[in-house]
PDB file of N, CA, C and O in Angstrom, chain B, residues numbered from 101:
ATOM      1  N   UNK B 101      -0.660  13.751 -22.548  1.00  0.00           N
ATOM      2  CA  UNK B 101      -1.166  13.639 -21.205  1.00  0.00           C
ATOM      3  C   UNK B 101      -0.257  12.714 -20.405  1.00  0.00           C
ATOM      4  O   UNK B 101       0.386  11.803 -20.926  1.00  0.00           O
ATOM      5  N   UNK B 102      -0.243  13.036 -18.965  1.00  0.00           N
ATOM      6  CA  UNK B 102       0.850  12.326 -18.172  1.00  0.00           C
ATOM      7  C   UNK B 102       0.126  11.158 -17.356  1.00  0.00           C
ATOM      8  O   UNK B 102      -0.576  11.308 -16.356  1.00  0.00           O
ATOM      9  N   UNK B 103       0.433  10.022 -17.966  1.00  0.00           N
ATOM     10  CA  UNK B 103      -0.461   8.997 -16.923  1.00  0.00           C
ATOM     11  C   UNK B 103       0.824   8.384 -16.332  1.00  0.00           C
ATOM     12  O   UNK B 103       1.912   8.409 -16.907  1.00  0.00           O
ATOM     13  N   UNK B 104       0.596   7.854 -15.174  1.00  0.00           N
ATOM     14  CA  UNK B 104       1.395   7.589 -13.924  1.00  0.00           C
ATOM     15  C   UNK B 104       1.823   6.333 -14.310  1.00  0.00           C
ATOM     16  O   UNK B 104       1.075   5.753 -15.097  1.00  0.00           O
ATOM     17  N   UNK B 105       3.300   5.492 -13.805  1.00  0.00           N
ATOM     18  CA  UNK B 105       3.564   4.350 -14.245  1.00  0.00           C
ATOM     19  C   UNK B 105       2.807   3.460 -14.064  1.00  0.00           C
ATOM     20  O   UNK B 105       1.699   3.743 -13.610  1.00  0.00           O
ATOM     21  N   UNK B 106       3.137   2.096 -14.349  1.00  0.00           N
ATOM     22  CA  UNK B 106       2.388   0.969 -13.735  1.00  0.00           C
ATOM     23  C   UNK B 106       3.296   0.354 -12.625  1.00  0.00           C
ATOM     24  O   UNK B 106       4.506   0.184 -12.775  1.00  0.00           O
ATOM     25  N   UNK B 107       2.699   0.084 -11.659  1.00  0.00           N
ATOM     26  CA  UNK B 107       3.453  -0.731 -10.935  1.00  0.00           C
ATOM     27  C   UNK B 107       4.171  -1.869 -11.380  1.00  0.00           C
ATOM     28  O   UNK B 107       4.123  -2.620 -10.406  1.00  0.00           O
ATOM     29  N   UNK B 108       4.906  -2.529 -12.413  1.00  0.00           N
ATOM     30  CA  UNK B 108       5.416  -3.292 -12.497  1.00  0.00           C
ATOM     31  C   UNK B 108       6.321  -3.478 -11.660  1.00  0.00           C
ATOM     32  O   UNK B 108       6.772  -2.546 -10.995  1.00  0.00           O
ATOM     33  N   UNK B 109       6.945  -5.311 -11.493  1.00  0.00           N
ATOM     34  CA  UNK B 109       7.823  -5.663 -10.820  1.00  0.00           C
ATOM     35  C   UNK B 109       7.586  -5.020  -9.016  1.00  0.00           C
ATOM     36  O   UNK B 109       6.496  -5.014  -8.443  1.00  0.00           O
ATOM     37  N   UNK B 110       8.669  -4.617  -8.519  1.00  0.00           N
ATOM     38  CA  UNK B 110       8.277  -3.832  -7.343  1.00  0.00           C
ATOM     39  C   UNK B 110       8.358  -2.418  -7.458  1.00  0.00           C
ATOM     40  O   UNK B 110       9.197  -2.078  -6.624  1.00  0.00           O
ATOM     41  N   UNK B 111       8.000  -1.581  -7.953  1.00  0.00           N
ATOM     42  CA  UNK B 111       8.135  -0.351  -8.438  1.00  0.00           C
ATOM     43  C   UNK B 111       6.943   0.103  -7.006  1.00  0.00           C
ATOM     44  O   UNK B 111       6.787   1.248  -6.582  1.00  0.00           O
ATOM     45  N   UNK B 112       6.548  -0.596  -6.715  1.00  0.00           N
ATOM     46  CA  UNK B 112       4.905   0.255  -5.743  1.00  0.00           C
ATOM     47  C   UNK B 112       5.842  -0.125  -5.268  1.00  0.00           C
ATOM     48  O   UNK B 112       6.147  -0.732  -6.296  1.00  0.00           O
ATOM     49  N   UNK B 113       6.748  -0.379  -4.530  1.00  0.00           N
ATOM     50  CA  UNK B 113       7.514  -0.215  -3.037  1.00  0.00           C
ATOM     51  C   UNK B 113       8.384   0.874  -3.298  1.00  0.00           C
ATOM     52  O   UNK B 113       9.510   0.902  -2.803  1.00  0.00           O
ATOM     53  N   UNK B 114       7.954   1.774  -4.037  1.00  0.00           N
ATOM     54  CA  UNK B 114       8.737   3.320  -3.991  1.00  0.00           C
ATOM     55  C   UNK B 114       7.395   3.970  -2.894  1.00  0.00           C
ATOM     56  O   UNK B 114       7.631   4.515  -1.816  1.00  0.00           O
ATOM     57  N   UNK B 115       6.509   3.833  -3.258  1.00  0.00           N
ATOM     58  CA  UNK B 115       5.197   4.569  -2.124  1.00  0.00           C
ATOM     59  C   UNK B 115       5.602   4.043  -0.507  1.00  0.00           C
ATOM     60  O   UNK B 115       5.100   4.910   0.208  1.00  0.00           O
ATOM     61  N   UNK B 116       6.027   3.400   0.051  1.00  0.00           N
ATOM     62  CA  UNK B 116       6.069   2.810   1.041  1.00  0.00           C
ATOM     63  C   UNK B 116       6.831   4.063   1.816  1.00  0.00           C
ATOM     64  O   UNK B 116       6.185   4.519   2.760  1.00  0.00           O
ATOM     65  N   UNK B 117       7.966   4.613   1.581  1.00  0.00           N
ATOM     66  CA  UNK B 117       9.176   5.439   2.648  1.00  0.00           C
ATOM     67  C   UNK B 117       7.782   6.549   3.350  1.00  0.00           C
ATOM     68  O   UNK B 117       7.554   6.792   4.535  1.00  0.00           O
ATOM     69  N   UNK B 118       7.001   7.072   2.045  1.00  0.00           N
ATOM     70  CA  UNK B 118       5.885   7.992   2.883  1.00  0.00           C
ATOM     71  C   UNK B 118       5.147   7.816   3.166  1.00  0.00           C
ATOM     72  O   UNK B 118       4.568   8.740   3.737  1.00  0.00           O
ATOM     73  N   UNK B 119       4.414   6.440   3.054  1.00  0.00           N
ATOM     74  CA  UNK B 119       3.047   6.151   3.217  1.00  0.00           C
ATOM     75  C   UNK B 119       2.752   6.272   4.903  1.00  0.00           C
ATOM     76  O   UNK B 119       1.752   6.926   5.200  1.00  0.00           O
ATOM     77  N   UNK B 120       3.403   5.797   5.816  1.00  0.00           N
ATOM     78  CA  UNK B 120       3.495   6.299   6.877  1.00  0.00           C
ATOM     79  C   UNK B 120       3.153   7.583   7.228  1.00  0.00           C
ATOM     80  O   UNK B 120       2.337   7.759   8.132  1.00  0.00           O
ATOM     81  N   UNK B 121       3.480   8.184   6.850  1.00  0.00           N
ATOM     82  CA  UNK B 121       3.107  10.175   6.709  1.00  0.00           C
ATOM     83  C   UNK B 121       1.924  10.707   6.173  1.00  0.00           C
ATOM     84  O   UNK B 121       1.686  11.915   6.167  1.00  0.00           O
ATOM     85  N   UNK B 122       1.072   9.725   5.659  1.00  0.00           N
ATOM     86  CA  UNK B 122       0.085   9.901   4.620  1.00  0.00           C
ATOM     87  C   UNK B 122      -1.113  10.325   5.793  1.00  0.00           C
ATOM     88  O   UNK B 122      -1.088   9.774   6.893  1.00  0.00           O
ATOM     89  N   UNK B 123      -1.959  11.153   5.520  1.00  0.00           N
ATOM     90  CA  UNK B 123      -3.247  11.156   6.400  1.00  0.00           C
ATOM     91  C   UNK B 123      -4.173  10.282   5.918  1.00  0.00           C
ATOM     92  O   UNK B 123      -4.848  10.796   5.026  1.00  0.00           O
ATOM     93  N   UNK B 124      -4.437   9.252   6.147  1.00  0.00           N
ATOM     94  CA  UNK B 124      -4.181   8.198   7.162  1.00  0.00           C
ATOM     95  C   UNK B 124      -3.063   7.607   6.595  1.00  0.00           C
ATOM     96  O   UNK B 124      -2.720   7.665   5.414  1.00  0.00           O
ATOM     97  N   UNK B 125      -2.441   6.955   7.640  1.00  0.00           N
ATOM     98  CA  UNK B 125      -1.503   6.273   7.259  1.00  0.00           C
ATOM     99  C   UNK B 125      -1.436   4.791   6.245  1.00  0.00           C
ATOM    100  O   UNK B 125      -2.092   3.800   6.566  1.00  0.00           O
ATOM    101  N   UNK B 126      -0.430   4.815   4.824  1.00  0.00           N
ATOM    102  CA  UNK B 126      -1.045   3.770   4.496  1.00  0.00           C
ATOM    103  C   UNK B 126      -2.329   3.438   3.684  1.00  0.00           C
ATOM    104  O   UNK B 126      -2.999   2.428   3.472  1.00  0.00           O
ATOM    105  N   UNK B 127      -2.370   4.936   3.273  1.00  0.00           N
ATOM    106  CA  UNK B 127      -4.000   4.857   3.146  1.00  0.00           C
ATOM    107  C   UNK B 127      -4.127   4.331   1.202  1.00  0.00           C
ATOM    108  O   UNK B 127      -3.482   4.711   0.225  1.00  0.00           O
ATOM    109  N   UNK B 128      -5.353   3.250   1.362  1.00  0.00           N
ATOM    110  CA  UNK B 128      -5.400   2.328   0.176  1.00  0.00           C
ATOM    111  C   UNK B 128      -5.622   3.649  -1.116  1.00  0.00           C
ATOM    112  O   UNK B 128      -4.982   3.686  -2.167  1.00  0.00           O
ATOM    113  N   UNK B 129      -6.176   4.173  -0.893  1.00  0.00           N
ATOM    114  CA  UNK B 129      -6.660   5.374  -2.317  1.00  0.00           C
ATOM    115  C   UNK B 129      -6.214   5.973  -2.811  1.00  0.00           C
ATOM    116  O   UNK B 129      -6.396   6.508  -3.905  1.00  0.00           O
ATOM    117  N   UNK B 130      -5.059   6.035  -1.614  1.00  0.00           N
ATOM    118  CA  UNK B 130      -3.681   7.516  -2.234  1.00  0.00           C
ATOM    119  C   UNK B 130      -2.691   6.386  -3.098  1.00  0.00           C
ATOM    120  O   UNK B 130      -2.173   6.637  -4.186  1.00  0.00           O
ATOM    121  N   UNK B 131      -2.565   5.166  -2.395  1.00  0.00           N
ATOM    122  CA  UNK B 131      -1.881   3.806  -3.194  1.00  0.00           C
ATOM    123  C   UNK B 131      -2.229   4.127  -4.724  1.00  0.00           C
ATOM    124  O   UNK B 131      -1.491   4.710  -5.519  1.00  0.00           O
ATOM    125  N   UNK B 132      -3.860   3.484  -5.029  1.00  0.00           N
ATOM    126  CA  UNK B 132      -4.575   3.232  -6.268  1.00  0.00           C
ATOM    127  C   UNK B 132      -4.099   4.246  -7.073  1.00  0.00           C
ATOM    128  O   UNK B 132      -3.687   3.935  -8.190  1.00  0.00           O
ATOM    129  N   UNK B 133      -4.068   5.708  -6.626  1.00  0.00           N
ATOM    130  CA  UNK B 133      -4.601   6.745  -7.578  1.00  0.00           C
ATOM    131  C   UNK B 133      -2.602   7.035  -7.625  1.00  0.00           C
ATOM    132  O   UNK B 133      -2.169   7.769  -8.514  1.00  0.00           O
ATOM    133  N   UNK B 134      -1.839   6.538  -6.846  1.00  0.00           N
ATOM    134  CA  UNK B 134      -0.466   6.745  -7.966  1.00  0.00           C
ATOM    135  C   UNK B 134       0.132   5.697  -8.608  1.00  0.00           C
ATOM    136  O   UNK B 134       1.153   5.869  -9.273  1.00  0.00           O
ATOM    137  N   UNK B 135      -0.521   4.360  -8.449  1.00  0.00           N
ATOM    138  CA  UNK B 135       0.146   3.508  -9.878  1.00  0.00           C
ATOM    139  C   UNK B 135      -1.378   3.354 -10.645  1.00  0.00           C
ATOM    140  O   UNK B 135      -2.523   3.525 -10.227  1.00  0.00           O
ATOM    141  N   UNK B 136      -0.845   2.959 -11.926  1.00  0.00           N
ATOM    142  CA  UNK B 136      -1.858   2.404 -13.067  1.00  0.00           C
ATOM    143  C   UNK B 136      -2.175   1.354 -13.610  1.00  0.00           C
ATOM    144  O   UNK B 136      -1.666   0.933 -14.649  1.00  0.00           O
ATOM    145  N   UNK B 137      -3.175   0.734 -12.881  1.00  0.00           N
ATOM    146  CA  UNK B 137      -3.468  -0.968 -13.300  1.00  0.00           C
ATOM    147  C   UNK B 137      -4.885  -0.725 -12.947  1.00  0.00           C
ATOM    148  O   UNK B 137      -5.495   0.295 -12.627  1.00  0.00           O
ATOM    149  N   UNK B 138      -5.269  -2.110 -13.116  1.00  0.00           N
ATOM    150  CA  UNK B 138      -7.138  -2.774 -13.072  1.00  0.00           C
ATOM    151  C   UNK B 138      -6.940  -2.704 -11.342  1.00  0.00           C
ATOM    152  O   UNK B 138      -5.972  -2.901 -10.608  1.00  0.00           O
ATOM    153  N   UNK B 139      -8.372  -2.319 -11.102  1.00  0.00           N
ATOM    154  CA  UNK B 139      -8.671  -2.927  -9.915  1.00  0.00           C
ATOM    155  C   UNK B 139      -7.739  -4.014  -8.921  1.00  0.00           C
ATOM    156  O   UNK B 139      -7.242  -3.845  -7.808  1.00  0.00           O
ATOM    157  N   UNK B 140      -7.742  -5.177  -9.837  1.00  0.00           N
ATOM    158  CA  UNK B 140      -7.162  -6.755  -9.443  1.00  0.00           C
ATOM    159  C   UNK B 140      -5.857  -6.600  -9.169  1.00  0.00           C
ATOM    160  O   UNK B 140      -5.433  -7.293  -8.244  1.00  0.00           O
ATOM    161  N   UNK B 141      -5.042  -5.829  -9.753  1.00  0.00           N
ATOM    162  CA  UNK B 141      -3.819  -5.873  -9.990  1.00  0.00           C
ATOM    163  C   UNK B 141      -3.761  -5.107  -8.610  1.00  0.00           C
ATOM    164  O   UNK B 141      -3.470  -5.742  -7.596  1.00  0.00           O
ATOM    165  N   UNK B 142      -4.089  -3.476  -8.539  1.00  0.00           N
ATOM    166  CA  UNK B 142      -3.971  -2.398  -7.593  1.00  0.00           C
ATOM    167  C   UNK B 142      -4.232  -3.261  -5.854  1.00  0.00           C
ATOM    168  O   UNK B 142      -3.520  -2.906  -4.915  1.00  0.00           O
ATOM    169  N   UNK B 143      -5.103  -4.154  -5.698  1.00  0.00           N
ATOM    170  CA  UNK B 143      -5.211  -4.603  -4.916  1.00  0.00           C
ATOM    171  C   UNK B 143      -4.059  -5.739  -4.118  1.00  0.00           C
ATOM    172  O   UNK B 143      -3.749  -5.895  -2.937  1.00  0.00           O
ATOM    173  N   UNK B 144      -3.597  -6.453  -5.484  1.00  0.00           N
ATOM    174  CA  UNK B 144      -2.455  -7.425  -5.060  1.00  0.00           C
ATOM    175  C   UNK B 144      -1.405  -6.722  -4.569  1.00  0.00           C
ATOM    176  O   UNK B 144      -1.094  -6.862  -3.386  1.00  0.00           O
ATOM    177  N   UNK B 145      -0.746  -5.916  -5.354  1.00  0.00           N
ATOM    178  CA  UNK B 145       0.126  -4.743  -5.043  1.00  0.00           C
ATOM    179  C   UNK B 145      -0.181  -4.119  -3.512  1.00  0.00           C
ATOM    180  O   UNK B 145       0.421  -4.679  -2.596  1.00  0.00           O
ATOM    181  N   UNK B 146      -0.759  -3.395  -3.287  1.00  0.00           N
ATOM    182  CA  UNK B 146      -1.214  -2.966  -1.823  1.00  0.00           C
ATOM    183  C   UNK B 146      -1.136  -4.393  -1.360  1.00  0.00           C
ATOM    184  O   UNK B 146      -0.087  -4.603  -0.751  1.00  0.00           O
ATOM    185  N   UNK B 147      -1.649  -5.074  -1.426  1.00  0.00           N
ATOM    186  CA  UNK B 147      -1.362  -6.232  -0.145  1.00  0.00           C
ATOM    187  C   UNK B 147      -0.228  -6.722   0.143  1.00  0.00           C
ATOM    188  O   UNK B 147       0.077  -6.916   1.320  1.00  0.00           O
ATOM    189  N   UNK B 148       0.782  -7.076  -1.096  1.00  0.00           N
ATOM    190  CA  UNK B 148       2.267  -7.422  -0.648  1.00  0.00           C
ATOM    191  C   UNK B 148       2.901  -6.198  -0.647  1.00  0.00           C
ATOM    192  O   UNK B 148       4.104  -6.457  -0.658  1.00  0.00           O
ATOM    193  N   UNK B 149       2.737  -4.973  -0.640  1.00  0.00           N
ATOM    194  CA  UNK B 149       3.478  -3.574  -0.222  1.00  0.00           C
ATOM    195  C   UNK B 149       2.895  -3.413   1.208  1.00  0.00           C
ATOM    196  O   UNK B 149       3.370  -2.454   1.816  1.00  0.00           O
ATOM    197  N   UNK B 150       1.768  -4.302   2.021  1.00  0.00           N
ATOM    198  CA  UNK B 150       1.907  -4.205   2.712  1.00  0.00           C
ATOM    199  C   UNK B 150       1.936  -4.869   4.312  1.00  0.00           C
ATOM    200  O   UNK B 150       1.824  -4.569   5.501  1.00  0.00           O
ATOM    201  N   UNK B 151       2.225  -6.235   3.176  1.00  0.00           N
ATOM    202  CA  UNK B 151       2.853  -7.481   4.191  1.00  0.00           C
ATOM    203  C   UNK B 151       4.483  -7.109   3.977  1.00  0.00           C
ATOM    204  O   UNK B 151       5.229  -7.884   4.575  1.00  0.00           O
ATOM    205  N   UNK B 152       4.955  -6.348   3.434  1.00  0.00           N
ATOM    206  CA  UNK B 152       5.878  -5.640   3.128  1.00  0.00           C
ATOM    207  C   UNK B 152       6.505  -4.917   4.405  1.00  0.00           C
ATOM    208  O   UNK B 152       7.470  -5.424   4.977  1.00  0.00           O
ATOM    209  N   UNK B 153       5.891  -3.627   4.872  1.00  0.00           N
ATOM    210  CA  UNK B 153       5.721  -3.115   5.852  1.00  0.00           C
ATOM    211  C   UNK B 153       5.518  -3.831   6.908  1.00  0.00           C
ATOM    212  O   UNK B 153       6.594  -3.837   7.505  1.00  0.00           O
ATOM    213  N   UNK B 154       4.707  -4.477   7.521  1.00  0.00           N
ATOM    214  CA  UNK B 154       4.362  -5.562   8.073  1.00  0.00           C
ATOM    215  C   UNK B 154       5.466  -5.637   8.572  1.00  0.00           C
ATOM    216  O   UNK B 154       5.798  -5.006   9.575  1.00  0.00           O
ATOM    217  N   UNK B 155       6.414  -6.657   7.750  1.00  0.00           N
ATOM    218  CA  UNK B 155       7.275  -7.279   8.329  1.00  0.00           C
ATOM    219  C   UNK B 155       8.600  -6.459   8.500  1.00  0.00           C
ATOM    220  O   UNK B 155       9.584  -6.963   9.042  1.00  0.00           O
ATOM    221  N   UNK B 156       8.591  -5.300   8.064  1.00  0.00           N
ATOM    222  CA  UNK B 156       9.592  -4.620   8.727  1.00  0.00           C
ATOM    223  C   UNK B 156       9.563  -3.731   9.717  1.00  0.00           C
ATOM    224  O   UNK B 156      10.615  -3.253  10.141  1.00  0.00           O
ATOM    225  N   UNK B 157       8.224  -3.348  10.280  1.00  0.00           N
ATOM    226  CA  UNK B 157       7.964  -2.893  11.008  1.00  0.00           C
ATOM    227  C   UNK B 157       8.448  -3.362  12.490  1.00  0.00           C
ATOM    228  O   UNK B 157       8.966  -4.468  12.643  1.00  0.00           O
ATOM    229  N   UNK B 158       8.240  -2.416  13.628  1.00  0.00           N
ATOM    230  CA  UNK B 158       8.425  -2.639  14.858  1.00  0.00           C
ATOM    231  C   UNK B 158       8.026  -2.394  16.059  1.00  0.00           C
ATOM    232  O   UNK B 158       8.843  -1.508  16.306  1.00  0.00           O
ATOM    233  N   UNK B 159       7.390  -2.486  17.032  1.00  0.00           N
ATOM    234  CA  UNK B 159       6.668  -1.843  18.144  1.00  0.00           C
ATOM    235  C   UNK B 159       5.196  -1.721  17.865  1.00  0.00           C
ATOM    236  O   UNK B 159       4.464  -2.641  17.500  1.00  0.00           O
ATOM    237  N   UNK B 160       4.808  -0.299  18.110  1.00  0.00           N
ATOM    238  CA  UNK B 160       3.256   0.000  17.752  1.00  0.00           C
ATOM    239  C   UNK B 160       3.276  -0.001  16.735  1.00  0.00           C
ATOM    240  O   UNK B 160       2.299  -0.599  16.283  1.00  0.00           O
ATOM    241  N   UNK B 161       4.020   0.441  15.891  1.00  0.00           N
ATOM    242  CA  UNK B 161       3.830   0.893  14.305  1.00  0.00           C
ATOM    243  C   UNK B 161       3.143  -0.494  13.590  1.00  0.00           C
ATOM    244  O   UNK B 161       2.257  -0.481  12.736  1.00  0.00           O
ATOM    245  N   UNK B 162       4.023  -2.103  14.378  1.00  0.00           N
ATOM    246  CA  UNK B 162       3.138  -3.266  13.991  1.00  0.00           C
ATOM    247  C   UNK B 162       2.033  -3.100  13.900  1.00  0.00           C
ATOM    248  O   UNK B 162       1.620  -2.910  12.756  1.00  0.00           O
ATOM    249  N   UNK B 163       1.101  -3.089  14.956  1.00  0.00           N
ATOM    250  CA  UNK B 163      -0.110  -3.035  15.372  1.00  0.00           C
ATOM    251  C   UNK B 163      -0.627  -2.153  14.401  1.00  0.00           C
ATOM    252  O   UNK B 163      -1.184  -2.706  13.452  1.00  0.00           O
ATOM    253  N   UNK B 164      -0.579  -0.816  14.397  1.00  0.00           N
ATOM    254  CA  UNK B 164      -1.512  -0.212  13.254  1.00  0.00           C
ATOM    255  C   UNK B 164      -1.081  -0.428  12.021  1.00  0.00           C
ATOM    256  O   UNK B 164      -1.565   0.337  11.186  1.00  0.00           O
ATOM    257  N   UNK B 165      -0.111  -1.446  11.519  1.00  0.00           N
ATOM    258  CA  UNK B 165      -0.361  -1.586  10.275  1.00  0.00           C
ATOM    259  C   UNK B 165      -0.867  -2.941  10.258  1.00  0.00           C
ATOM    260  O   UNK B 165      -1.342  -3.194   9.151  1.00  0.00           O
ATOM    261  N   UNK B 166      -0.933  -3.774  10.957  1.00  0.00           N
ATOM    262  CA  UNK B 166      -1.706  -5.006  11.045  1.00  0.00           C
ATOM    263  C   UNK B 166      -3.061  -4.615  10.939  1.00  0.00           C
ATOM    264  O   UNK B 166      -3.754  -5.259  10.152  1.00  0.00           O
ATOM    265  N   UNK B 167      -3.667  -3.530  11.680  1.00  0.00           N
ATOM    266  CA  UNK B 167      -5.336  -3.354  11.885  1.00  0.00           C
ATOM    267  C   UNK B 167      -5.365  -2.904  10.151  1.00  0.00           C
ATOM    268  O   UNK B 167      -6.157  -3.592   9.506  1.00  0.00           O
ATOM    269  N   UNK B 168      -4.713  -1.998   9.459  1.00  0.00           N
ATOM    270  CA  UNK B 168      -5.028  -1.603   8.484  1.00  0.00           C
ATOM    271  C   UNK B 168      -5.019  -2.403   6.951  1.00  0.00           C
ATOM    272  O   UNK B 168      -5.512  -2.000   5.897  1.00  0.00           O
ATOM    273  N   UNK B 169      -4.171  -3.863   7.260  1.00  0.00           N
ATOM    274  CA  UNK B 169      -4.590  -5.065   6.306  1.00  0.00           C
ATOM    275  C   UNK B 169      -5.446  -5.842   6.919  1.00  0.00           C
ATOM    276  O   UNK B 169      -6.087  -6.715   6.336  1.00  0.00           O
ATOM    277  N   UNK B 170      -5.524  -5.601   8.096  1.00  0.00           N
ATOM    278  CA  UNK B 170      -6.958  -6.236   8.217  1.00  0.00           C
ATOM    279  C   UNK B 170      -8.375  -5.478   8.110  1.00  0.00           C
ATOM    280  O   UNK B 170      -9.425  -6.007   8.474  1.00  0.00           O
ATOM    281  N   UNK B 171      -8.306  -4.426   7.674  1.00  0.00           N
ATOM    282  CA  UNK B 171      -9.364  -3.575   6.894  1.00  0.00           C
ATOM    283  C   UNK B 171      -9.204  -3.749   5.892  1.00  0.00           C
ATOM    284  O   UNK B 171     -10.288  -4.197   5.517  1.00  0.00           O
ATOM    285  N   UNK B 172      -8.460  -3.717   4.936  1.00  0.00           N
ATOM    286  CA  UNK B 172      -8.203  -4.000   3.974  1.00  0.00           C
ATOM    287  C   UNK B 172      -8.648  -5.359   3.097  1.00  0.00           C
ATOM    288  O   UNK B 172      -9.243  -5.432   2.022  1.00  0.00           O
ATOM    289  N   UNK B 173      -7.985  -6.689   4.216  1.00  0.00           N
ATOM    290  CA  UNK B 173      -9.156  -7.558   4.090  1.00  0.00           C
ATOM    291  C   UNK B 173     -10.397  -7.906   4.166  1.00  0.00           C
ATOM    292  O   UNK B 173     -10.911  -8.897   3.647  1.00  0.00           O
ATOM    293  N   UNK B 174     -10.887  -7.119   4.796  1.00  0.00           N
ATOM    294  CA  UNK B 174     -12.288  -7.314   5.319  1.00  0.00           C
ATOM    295  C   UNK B 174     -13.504  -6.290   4.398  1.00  0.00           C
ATOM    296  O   UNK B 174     -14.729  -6.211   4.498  1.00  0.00           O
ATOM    297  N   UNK B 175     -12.569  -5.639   3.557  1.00  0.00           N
ATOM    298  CA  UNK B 175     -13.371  -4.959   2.395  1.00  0.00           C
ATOM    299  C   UNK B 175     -12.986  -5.802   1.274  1.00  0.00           C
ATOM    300  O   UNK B 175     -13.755  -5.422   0.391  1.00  0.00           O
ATOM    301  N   UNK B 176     -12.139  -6.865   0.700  1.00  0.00           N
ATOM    302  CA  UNK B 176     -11.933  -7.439  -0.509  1.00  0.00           C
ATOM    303  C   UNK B 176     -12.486  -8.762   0.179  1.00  0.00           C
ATOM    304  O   UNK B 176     -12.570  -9.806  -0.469  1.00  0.00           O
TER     305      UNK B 176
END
């Protein structure tokens, strides 16, 4: 059976080039369900993949990825 890597190291900043493209953008579930860790782990990961983004971002694209760690926070 094929189980998906683990995010070790920065390996979850391979999801980032499409996550943008994702319906919704960015979206936390499509994250979870392609690396393989606990809960705890899946969560840390998404958050610095996407203070990640964050900070490379520019214009509007800031803004909706700011609202979307701050959903993000506001559910953990």
């Amino acid at each position: 059976m094929f189980k998906t890597p683990a995010a070790t190291g920065y390996s979850y900043f391979s999801w980032l080039p499409t996550a943008g493209q994702l319906p919704p953008a960015y979206d936390y579930f499509d994250f979870a369900t392609t690396f393989d860790g606990n809960q705890k782990c899946i969560d840390r990961w998404y958050g610095n993949a996407m203070k990640k983004v964050l900070k490379d971002a520019k214009g509007e694209d800031k803004f909706e990825i700011a609202q979307k760690i701050n959903e993000f926070n506001a559910i953990n």
